[in-house]
Amino acid sequence: MMAGRALLLTLSVAALAWGIQAKREISGSGAIDLGQHRDPWRPLIHLSVNLTRIRGIKSTFQLRTYDPEGTIFYGDTKNGRDWFVLALKDGVPFMQISRSAVLVFVVGGPKLNDGRWHTLEVRNHGDSVVLDVDGSRALLLGLQSHFIEDVVSGSLRLAIGGILIPKERLFVQIEPQLDACLRHGSWLNLSIPWQMDADQLRPCRQNIRAGSFFPGGGMAVVNASAVLQTDHDGGVNIRVIGDFAKMDGTILSIRTPGQAITFALVADNNTKEVTLFLGAHKVGLKESFKKLEMTIGTDRLELRHGGHESKVPWNNSALLKTLRESHVAIGGMLGEDDVGSRFLRGCLEKVQIQGKDVDLDGASKHDSISSHSCPL
């Protein structure tokens, strides 16, 4: 009996210690990589503070990103009944507010997804919320109604990189995750630490350029039905942009479940060659080019790269139907193990399918992949 009680006491103490450690605290003024892998709606860090401790309704921070869409920060009162969201949509600032069941949104201002550092200031001014970017007025959102109540007690919650309410309550739905870096934050003049649930935060890179970075640890799988829609006459057009001489591994693969690889594009730094596999066909290309365009038709494959154009004939009328039923992977070989896949090492500046950019924020991807930024 005594031994059982001792064991129970030991387990209880260990659980208590784990619970304390699980709530890790950091400063809100440090550099924070918002693109860190997690549930895309889940904030990276958050805090809750009594409204009586707030000395000023103003927050400032610096933001750097190439990503056109995602959540920056969120705040609420009344346990989420009144809330505010600042995000990017099409690269420009986007604010949504819910207050006493009144929902409003506004979008506008300069494009911020240019990879430069921008200083943002959000503040209350009477019945309005004001956003300044780099010292100039970017957005003004007024909200006035006889239904609105002033909140003078209770708690205010803040969250960075996510929201604390169900996504269905947003007035306008957005892609949640933002591949961005945030630093020099001053939040409502508060000095209290923020809480994070992750073991650690991924550091921000000092210098970046636009693109998707694959360090060789895994791949991204995108929704084939969304990117491979086509008619039988037009074929499937795929365009890959990047320095192929600095890539090694599988760039892109397409596979139908239960079948062999239908399409694969692989770079080899040892042979200095890029190889394209399409069914039983194999085409080798020298890698001294930075753009490769492929059009897969019913009777031929057309290739354009480095000022050259070539056509590979075949007779496979069922190929396009097979492609539309397939899965698309970027940075790895679908259905292969870690060795067989030869995960990509390098930076893809852009991948386009059917003329549309493939946004890896919406893909199922490995933690190590950065959707919109590559290190210099």
CSV table of C-alpha atoms in Angstrom, one decimal:
chain,number,residue,atom,x,y,z
A,1,MET,CA,0.0,0.0,0.0
A,2,MET,CA,2.8,2.4,1.0
A,3,ALA,CA,4.7,1.6,-2.2
A,4,GLY,CA,1.5,2.3,-4.2
A,5,ARG,CA,1.0,5.7,-2.5
A,6,ALA,CA,4.7,6.6,-3.1
A,7,LEU,CA,4.4,5.7,-6.8
A,8,LEU,CA,1.2,7.8,-7.1
A,9,LEU,CA,2.9,10.7,-5.3
A,10,THR,CA,5.9,10.5,-7.7
A,11,LEU,CA,3.6,10.4,-10.8
A,12,SER,CA,1.6,13.4,-9.5
A,13,VAL,CA,4.7,15.4,-8.8
A,14,ALA,CA,6.1,14.5,-12.3
A,15,ALA,CA,2.8,15.5,-14.0
A,16,LEU,CA,2.7,18.8,-12.1
A,17,ALA,CA,6.3,19.5,-13.1
A,18,TRP,CA,5.5,18.7,-16.8
A,19,GLY,CA,2.5,20.9,-16.7
A,20,ILE,CA,4.6,23.8,-15.5
A,21,GLN,CA,7.2,23.3,-18.1
A,22,ALA,CA,4.6,23.0,-20.8
A,23,LYS,CA,3.8,26.7,-20.4
A,24,ARG,CA,7.0,28.2,-21.7
A,25,GLU,CA,7.3,32.0,-21.5
A,26,ILE,CA,9.1,34.4,-23.9
A,27,SER,CA,9.3,38.1,-24.6
A,28,GLY,CA,6.9,39.5,-27.2
A,29,SER,CA,9.6,41.9,-28.4
A,30,GLY,CA,12.0,39.2,-29.8
A,31,ALA,CA,12.1,37.9,-33.4
A,32,ILE,CA,9.3,35.4,-34.1
A,33,ASP,CA,9.1,33.1,-37.2
A,34,LEU,CA,5.4,33.0,-37.9
A,35,GLY,CA,5.8,30.2,-40.5
A,36,GLN,CA,6.7,27.6,-38.0
A,37,HIS,CA,4.8,24.3,-38.5
A,38,ARG,CA,1.7,23.8,-36.4
A,39,ASP,CA,-2.0,23.6,-36.7
A,40,PRO,CA,-2.4,26.6,-39.1
A,41,TRP,CA,-5.0,28.4,-37.0
A,42,ARG,CA,-3.2,27.8,-33.7
A,43,PRO,CA,-1.3,30.9,-32.4
A,44,LEU,CA,2.5,30.6,-31.9
A,45,ILE,CA,2.4,32.7,-28.7
A,46,HIS,CA,-0.4,34.2,-26.6
A,47,LEU,CA,-1.2,36.1,-23.4
A,48,SER,CA,-4.1,37.1,-21.2
A,49,VAL,CA,-4.1,40.3,-19.1
A,50,ASN,CA,-6.6,42.1,-17.0
A,51,LEU,CA,-8.0,45.2,-18.7
A,52,THR,CA,-7.2,47.4,-15.7
A,53,ARG,CA,-3.4,46.8,-16.3
A,54,ILE,CA,-3.6,48.2,-19.9
A,55,ARG,CA,-2.1,51.7,-20.1
A,56,GLY,CA,-2.5,52.4,-23.8
A,57,ILE,CA,-4.4,50.8,-26.7
A,58,LYS,CA,-1.5,50.8,-29.2
A,59,SER,CA,0.8,48.1,-30.5
A,60,THR,CA,3.8,48.4,-32.8
A,61,PHE,CA,6.0,45.8,-34.5
A,62,GLN,CA,8.1,45.1,-37.6
A,63,LEU,CA,7.1,42.6,-40.2
A,64,ARG,CA,8.9,41.0,-43.1
A,65,THR,CA,7.4,38.5,-45.6
A,66,TYR,CA,7.0,37.4,-49.2
A,67,ASP,CA,3.8,35.6,-48.4
A,68,PRO,CA,0.6,37.2,-49.8
A,69,GLU,CA,-1.8,35.9,-47.2
A,70,GLY,CA,-2.0,34.9,-43.6
A,71,THR,CA,-2.8,35.9,-40.0
A,72,ILE,CA,-0.5,38.4,-38.2
A,73,PHE,CA,-2.1,38.9,-34.8
A,74,TYR,CA,-5.4,38.7,-32.9
A,75,GLY,CA,-7.0,40.2,-29.9
A,76,ASP,CA,-10.3,39.8,-28.0
A,77,THR,CA,-12.3,40.6,-24.9
A,78,LYS,CA,-15.4,39.0,-23.3
A,79,ASN,CA,-13.7,35.6,-23.8
A,80,GLY,CA,-13.9,35.9,-27.6
A,81,ARG,CA,-17.3,37.6,-28.1
A,82,ASP,CA,-15.6,40.8,-29.3
A,83,TRP,CA,-12.5,40.2,-31.4
A,84,PHE,CA,-10.0,41.8,-33.8
A,85,VAL,CA,-7.8,40.2,-36.5
A,86,LEU,CA,-5.0,41.8,-38.5
A,87,ALA,CA,-3.9,39.7,-41.5
A,88,LEU,CA,-2.5,40.0,-45.1
A,89,LYS,CA,-4.7,39.3,-48.1
A,90,ASP,CA,-3.2,39.6,-51.6
A,91,GLY,CA,-0.2,41.2,-49.9
A,92,VAL,CA,-2.0,44.1,-48.4
A,93,PRO,CA,-3.3,44.7,-44.8
A,94,PHE,CA,-6.7,43.3,-43.9
A,95,MET,CA,-8.6,43.9,-40.7
A,96,GLN,CA,-11.7,42.2,-39.4
A,97,ILE,CA,-13.6,43.2,-36.2
A,98,SER,CA,-16.5,41.8,-34.3
A,99,ARG,CA,-18.0,44.0,-31.6
A,100,SER,CA,-21.3,43.4,-29.9
A,101,ALA,CA,-22.3,41.1,-32.8
A,102,VAL,CA,-21.5,43.9,-35.4
A,103,LEU,CA,-19.1,42.5,-38.0
A,104,VAL,CA,-17.0,44.7,-40.3
A,105,PHE,CA,-13.8,44.3,-42.4
A,106,VAL,CA,-11.5,46.6,-44.4
A,107,VAL,CA,-8.6,45.9,-46.7
A,108,GLY,CA,-6.1,48.3,-48.3
A,109,GLY,CA,-2.8,50.1,-48.0
A,110,PRO,CA,0.6,49.2,-49.5
A,111,LYS,CA,1.7,45.7,-50.4
A,112,LEU,CA,3.8,44.3,-47.6
A,113,ASN,CA,5.0,41.0,-49.1
A,114,ASP,CA,8.1,42.5,-50.7
A,115,GLY,CA,10.6,40.9,-48.4
A,116,ARG,CA,11.5,44.2,-46.7
A,117,TRP,CA,11.0,45.1,-43.0
A,118,HIS,CA,7.9,47.3,-42.5
A,119,THR,CA,6.9,49.0,-39.2
A,120,LEU,CA,3.2,48.6,-38.3
A,121,GLU,CA,1.3,50.4,-35.6
A,122,VAL,CA,-2.3,49.5,-34.6
A,123,ARG,CA,-4.1,51.8,-32.2
A,124,ASN,CA,-7.6,52.8,-31.1
A,125,HIS,CA,-8.8,56.3,-31.9
A,126,GLY,CA,-12.2,57.0,-30.5
A,127,ASP,CA,-14.6,54.6,-32.3
A,128,SER,CA,-12.0,53.8,-34.9
A,129,VAL,CA,-9.1,51.4,-35.3
A,130,VAL,CA,-6.1,52.9,-37.1
A,131,LEU,CA,-3.3,51.1,-38.9
A,132,ASP,CA,-0.1,53.0,-39.8
A,133,VAL,CA,2.6,51.4,-42.1
A,134,ASP,CA,6.1,52.9,-42.0
A,135,GLY,CA,4.7,56.1,-40.4
A,136,SER,CA,1.9,56.7,-42.9
A,137,ARG,CA,-1.9,56.0,-42.5
A,138,ALA,CA,-2.8,52.7,-44.3
A,139,LEU,CA,-6.2,51.8,-42.9
A,140,LEU,CA,-9.0,53.5,-40.8
A,141,LEU,CA,-11.9,51.4,-39.7
A,142,GLY,CA,-14.8,53.1,-37.9
A,143,LEU,CA,-17.3,51.2,-35.9
A,144,GLN,CA,-20.3,52.9,-34.2
A,145,SER,CA,-23.6,51.4,-33.1
A,146,HIS,CA,-26.0,51.9,-30.2
A,147,PHE,CA,-25.6,48.2,-29.6
A,148,ILE,CA,-21.9,48.5,-28.8
A,149,GLU,CA,-20.9,48.4,-25.1
A,150,ASP,CA,-17.7,49.8,-23.7
A,151,VAL,CA,-15.6,47.1,-22.1
A,152,VAL,CA,-13.9,48.3,-18.8
A,153,SER,CA,-13.4,45.1,-17.0
A,154,GLY,CA,-12.4,41.5,-17.6
A,155,SER,CA,-9.5,40.1,-19.6
A,156,LEU,CA,-8.0,40.9,-22.9
A,157,ARG,CA,-6.3,38.1,-24.9
A,158,LEU,CA,-3.7,38.6,-27.6
A,159,ALA,CA,-2.3,36.0,-30.0
A,160,ILE,CA,0.4,36.1,-32.6
A,161,GLY,CA,0.2,34.0,-35.8
A,162,GLY,CA,-3.3,32.6,-35.2
A,163,ILE,CA,-6.7,33.1,-33.6
A,164,LEU,CA,-8.5,32.0,-30.4
A,165,ILE,CA,-12.0,31.6,-31.8
A,166,PRO,CA,-13.4,29.1,-34.3
A,167,LYS,CA,-12.4,30.0,-37.9
A,168,GLU,CA,-16.1,29.8,-38.9
A,169,ARG,CA,-16.8,33.0,-37.0
A,170,LEU,CA,-14.6,35.1,-39.3
A,171,PHE,CA,-16.5,37.4,-41.6
A,172,VAL,CA,-14.1,36.7,-44.5
A,173,GLN,CA,-12.3,33.4,-44.6
A,174,ILE,CA,-8.5,33.6,-45.2
A,175,GLU,CA,-5.6,31.3,-45.6
A,176,PRO,CA,-4.3,31.3,-42.0
A,177,GLN,CA,-0.6,30.5,-42.0
A,178,LEU,CA,1.9,33.3,-42.8
A,179,ASP,CA,5.5,32.6,-43.7
A,180,ALA,CA,6.9,35.8,-42.1
A,181,CYS,CA,9.1,37.1,-39.4
A,182,LEU,CA,8.0,39.6,-36.7
A,183,ARG,CA,10.3,41.5,-34.4
A,184,HIS,CA,10.5,44.6,-32.1
A,185,GLY,CA,7.0,44.1,-30.8
A,186,SER,CA,5.5,46.5,-28.2
A,187,TRP,CA,2.1,45.3,-27.3
A,188,LEU,CA,-0.2,47.7,-25.4
A,189,ASN,CA,2.8,48.9,-23.4
A,190,LEU,CA,2.8,45.6,-21.6
A,191,SER,CA,6.0,44.1,-20.2
A,192,ILE,CA,4.5,40.7,-19.1
A,193,PRO,CA,5.8,37.5,-20.9
A,194,TRP,CA,3.9,35.6,-23.6
A,195,GLN,CA,3.2,31.9,-23.4
A,196,MET,CA,4.0,29.4,-26.1
A,197,ASP,CA,3.1,25.7,-26.4
A,198,ALA,CA,5.9,24.7,-28.7
A,199,ASP,CA,9.2,23.4,-27.3
A,200,GLN,CA,11.0,26.2,-29.0
A,201,LEU,CA,10.5,28.9,-31.7
A,202,ARG,CA,12.3,28.6,-35.0
A,203,PRO,CA,14.7,31.5,-35.4
A,204,CYS,CA,14.2,34.1,-38.2
A,205,ARG,CA,16.7,34.0,-41.0
A,206,GLN,CA,18.8,37.1,-41.2
A,207,ASN,CA,18.5,37.4,-45.0
A,208,ILE,CA,16.0,35.9,-47.3
A,209,ARG,CA,14.7,35.9,-50.9
A,210,ALA,CA,11.4,34.8,-52.4
A,211,GLY,CA,10.8,31.2,-53.0
A,212,SER,CA,10.1,27.9,-51.3
A,213,PHE,CA,13.0,26.3,-49.4
A,214,PHE,CA,13.6,22.6,-49.2
A,215,PRO,CA,16.5,21.6,-46.9
A,216,GLY,CA,16.3,17.9,-47.8
A,217,GLY,CA,14.1,16.7,-44.9
A,218,GLY,CA,10.8,16.1,-46.6
A,219,MET,CA,8.2,17.1,-49.3
A,220,ALA,CA,4.9,18.9,-49.7
A,221,VAL,CA,1.8,17.2,-51.1
A,222,VAL,CA,-0.8,19.4,-52.8
A,223,ASN,CA,-4.4,18.8,-53.7
A,224,ALA,CA,-4.3,17.4,-57.2
A,225,SER,CA,-7.9,18.1,-58.0
A,226,ALA,CA,-7.3,21.8,-57.4
A,227,VAL,CA,-4.2,22.2,-59.5
A,228,LEU,CA,-4.6,19.6,-62.3
A,229,GLN,CA,-8.0,20.6,-63.7
A,230,THR,CA,-7.7,20.6,-67.5
A,231,ASP,CA,-9.5,19.7,-70.7
A,232,HIS,CA,-8.2,17.0,-73.0
A,233,ASP,CA,-7.1,19.4,-75.8
A,234,GLY,CA,-5.2,21.9,-73.6
A,235,GLY,CA,-3.1,19.4,-71.7
A,236,VAL,CA,-1.3,20.0,-68.4
A,237,ASN,CA,1.2,22.8,-68.2
A,238,ILE,CA,3.8,22.8,-65.5
A,239,ARG,CA,6.4,25.6,-65.0
A,240,VAL,CA,9.3,25.4,-62.5
A,241,ILE,CA,11.5,28.4,-61.9
A,242,GLY,CA,14.8,28.3,-59.9
A,243,ASP,CA,18.5,27.8,-60.2
A,244,PHE,CA,18.6,24.1,-61.3
A,245,ALA,CA,22.4,24.0,-60.9
A,246,LYS,CA,21.9,24.5,-57.2
A,247,MET,CA,19.2,21.8,-56.7
A,248,ASP,CA,19.7,18.2,-55.8
A,249,GLY,CA,16.9,15.6,-55.5
A,250,THR,CA,13.3,15.2,-56.6
A,251,ILE,CA,11.8,18.5,-57.7
A,252,LEU,CA,8.3,17.3,-58.5
A,253,SER,CA,6.4,14.0,-58.8
A,254,ILE,CA,2.9,12.9,-59.7
A,255,ARG,CA,1.5,9.5,-58.8
A,256,THR,CA,-1.9,7.8,-58.9
A,257,PRO,CA,-2.6,5.8,-55.7
A,258,GLY,CA,-1.8,2.1,-56.3
A,259,GLN,CA,0.1,2.8,-59.5
A,260,ALA,CA,3.7,3.5,-60.5
A,261,ILE,CA,5.0,7.1,-60.7
A,262,THR,CA,3.4,8.9,-63.7
A,263,PHE,CA,5.7,11.9,-63.8
A,264,ALA,CA,8.9,12.9,-62.0
A,265,LEU,CA,11.5,15.6,-62.3
A,266,VAL,CA,14.8,15.0,-60.6
A,267,ALA,CA,18.0,17.1,-60.3
A,268,ASP,CA,21.4,15.5,-59.8
A,269,ASN,CA,24.3,17.6,-58.6
A,270,ASN,CA,26.8,14.8,-59.4
A,271,THR,CA,25.9,14.3,-63.0
A,272,LYS,CA,24.9,18.0,-63.5
A,273,GLU,CA,21.7,16.9,-65.2
A,274,VAL,CA,17.9,17.2,-64.7
A,275,THR,CA,16.0,14.1,-65.7
A,276,LEU,CA,12.3,14.0,-66.5
A,277,PHE,CA,10.4,10.7,-66.2
A,278,LEU,CA,7.0,10.4,-67.9
A,279,GLY,CA,5.6,6.9,-67.9
A,280,ALA,CA,8.1,4.8,-69.8
A,281,HIS,CA,9.8,7.9,-71.3
A,282,LYS,CA,13.0,9.4,-69.9
A,283,VAL,CA,14.5,12.7,-71.0
A,284,GLY,CA,17.8,14.1,-69.7
A,285,LEU,CA,18.5,17.9,-69.7
A,286,LYS,CA,21.6,19.8,-68.8
A,287,GLU,CA,20.9,21.8,-65.7
A,288,SER,CA,22.3,25.2,-66.8
A,289,PHE,CA,18.9,26.9,-66.9
A,290,LYS,CA,16.6,28.6,-64.5
A,291,LYS,CA,13.2,28.0,-66.0
A,292,LEU,CA,11.6,24.8,-67.3
A,293,GLU,CA,8.2,24.7,-68.8
A,294,MET,CA,6.5,21.4,-69.7
A,295,THR,CA,3.2,20.8,-71.5
A,296,ILE,CA,1.8,17.3,-71.3
A,297,GLY,CA,-0.6,16.7,-74.2
A,298,THR,CA,-2.5,13.6,-75.5
A,299,ASP,CA,0.2,12.8,-78.1
A,300,ARG,CA,3.4,14.6,-77.0
A,301,LEU,CA,5.4,16.3,-74.3
A,302,GLU,CA,6.7,19.8,-75.1
A,303,LEU,CA,9.7,21.1,-73.2
A,304,ARG,CA,11.0,24.7,-73.1
A,305,HIS,CA,14.2,25.6,-71.2
A,306,GLY,CA,17.1,27.9,-71.5
A,307,GLY,CA,16.0,29.1,-74.9
A,308,HIS,CA,15.5,25.6,-76.3
A,309,GLU,CA,12.3,23.8,-77.3
A,310,SER,CA,11.8,20.1,-77.9
A,311,LYS,CA,8.9,17.7,-78.4
A,312,VAL,CA,8.7,14.1,-77.3
A,313,PRO,CA,6.0,12.1,-79.2
A,314,TRP,CA,3.8,9.3,-77.8
A,315,ASN,CA,0.3,7.9,-78.0
A,316,ASN,CA,-1.4,7.9,-74.6
A,317,SER,CA,-4.8,9.4,-74.7
A,318,ALA,CA,-5.6,8.2,-71.1
A,319,LEU,CA,-2.6,10.0,-69.6
A,320,LEU,CA,-4.4,13.3,-68.8
A,321,LYS,CA,-7.3,11.5,-67.1
A,322,THR,CA,-4.7,9.6,-65.0
A,323,LEU,CA,-3.0,12.9,-64.1
A,324,ARG,CA,-6.2,14.4,-62.8
A,325,GLU,CA,-6.7,11.5,-60.4
A,326,SER,CA,-3.2,11.7,-59.1
A,327,HIS,CA,-1.4,13.3,-56.1
A,328,VAL,CA,1.2,16.0,-56.7
A,329,ALA,CA,4.3,16.2,-54.5
A,330,ILE,CA,6.9,18.9,-54.6
A,331,GLY,CA,10.3,18.1,-53.2
A,332,GLY,CA,10.0,14.3,-53.0
A,333,MET,CA,8.9,11.1,-54.8
A,334,LEU,CA,5.4,10.0,-53.8
A,335,GLY,CA,5.2,6.5,-52.4
A,336,GLU,CA,8.9,6.1,-51.8
A,337,ASP,CA,10.8,5.8,-48.5
A,338,ASP,CA,13.2,8.5,-47.3
A,339,VAL,CA,16.1,7.1,-49.4
A,340,GLY,CA,14.1,6.4,-52.5
A,341,SER,CA,12.4,9.8,-52.5
A,342,ARG,CA,15.7,11.8,-52.6
A,343,PHE,CA,14.1,14.8,-50.9
A,344,LEU,CA,15.0,18.1,-52.6
A,345,ARG,CA,17.7,20.3,-51.4
A,346,GLY,CA,17.4,23.8,-52.9
A,347,CYS,CA,15.2,26.8,-53.5
A,348,LEU,CA,12.2,26.8,-55.9
A,349,GLU,CA,11.4,30.4,-56.8
A,350,LYS,CA,8.1,29.4,-58.3
A,351,VAL,CA,6.0,26.4,-59.3
A,352,GLN,CA,3.0,27.0,-61.5
A,353,ILE,CA,0.5,24.4,-62.7
A,354,GLN,CA,-2.0,25.4,-65.3
A,355,GLY,CA,-0.7,29.0,-65.1
A,356,LYS,CA,-1.4,29.3,-61.3
A,357,ASP,CA,1.2,29.6,-58.5
A,358,VAL,CA,1.2,26.6,-56.2
A,359,ASP,CA,1.0,28.0,-52.6
A,360,LEU,CA,2.6,25.6,-50.2
A,361,ASP,CA,0.8,27.2,-47.2
A,362,GLY,CA,-2.2,25.1,-48.2
A,363,ALA,CA,-0.2,21.9,-48.7
A,364,SER,CA,0.6,19.0,-46.4
A,365,LYS,CA,4.3,19.6,-45.9
A,366,HIS,CA,7.3,18.6,-43.8
A,367,ASP,CA,8.1,20.9,-40.9
A,368,SER,CA,11.4,21.9,-42.4
A,369,ILE,CA,10.0,23.5,-45.6
A,370,SER,CA,9.5,27.3,-45.8
A,371,SER,CA,6.6,28.1,-48.1
A,372,HIS,CA,7.6,31.6,-49.3
A,373,SER,CA,11.2,32.3,-48.3
A,374,CYS,CA,14.7,30.9,-49.0
A,375,PRO,CA,17.9,31.8,-47.1
A,376,LEU,CA,20.5,33.8,-49.1
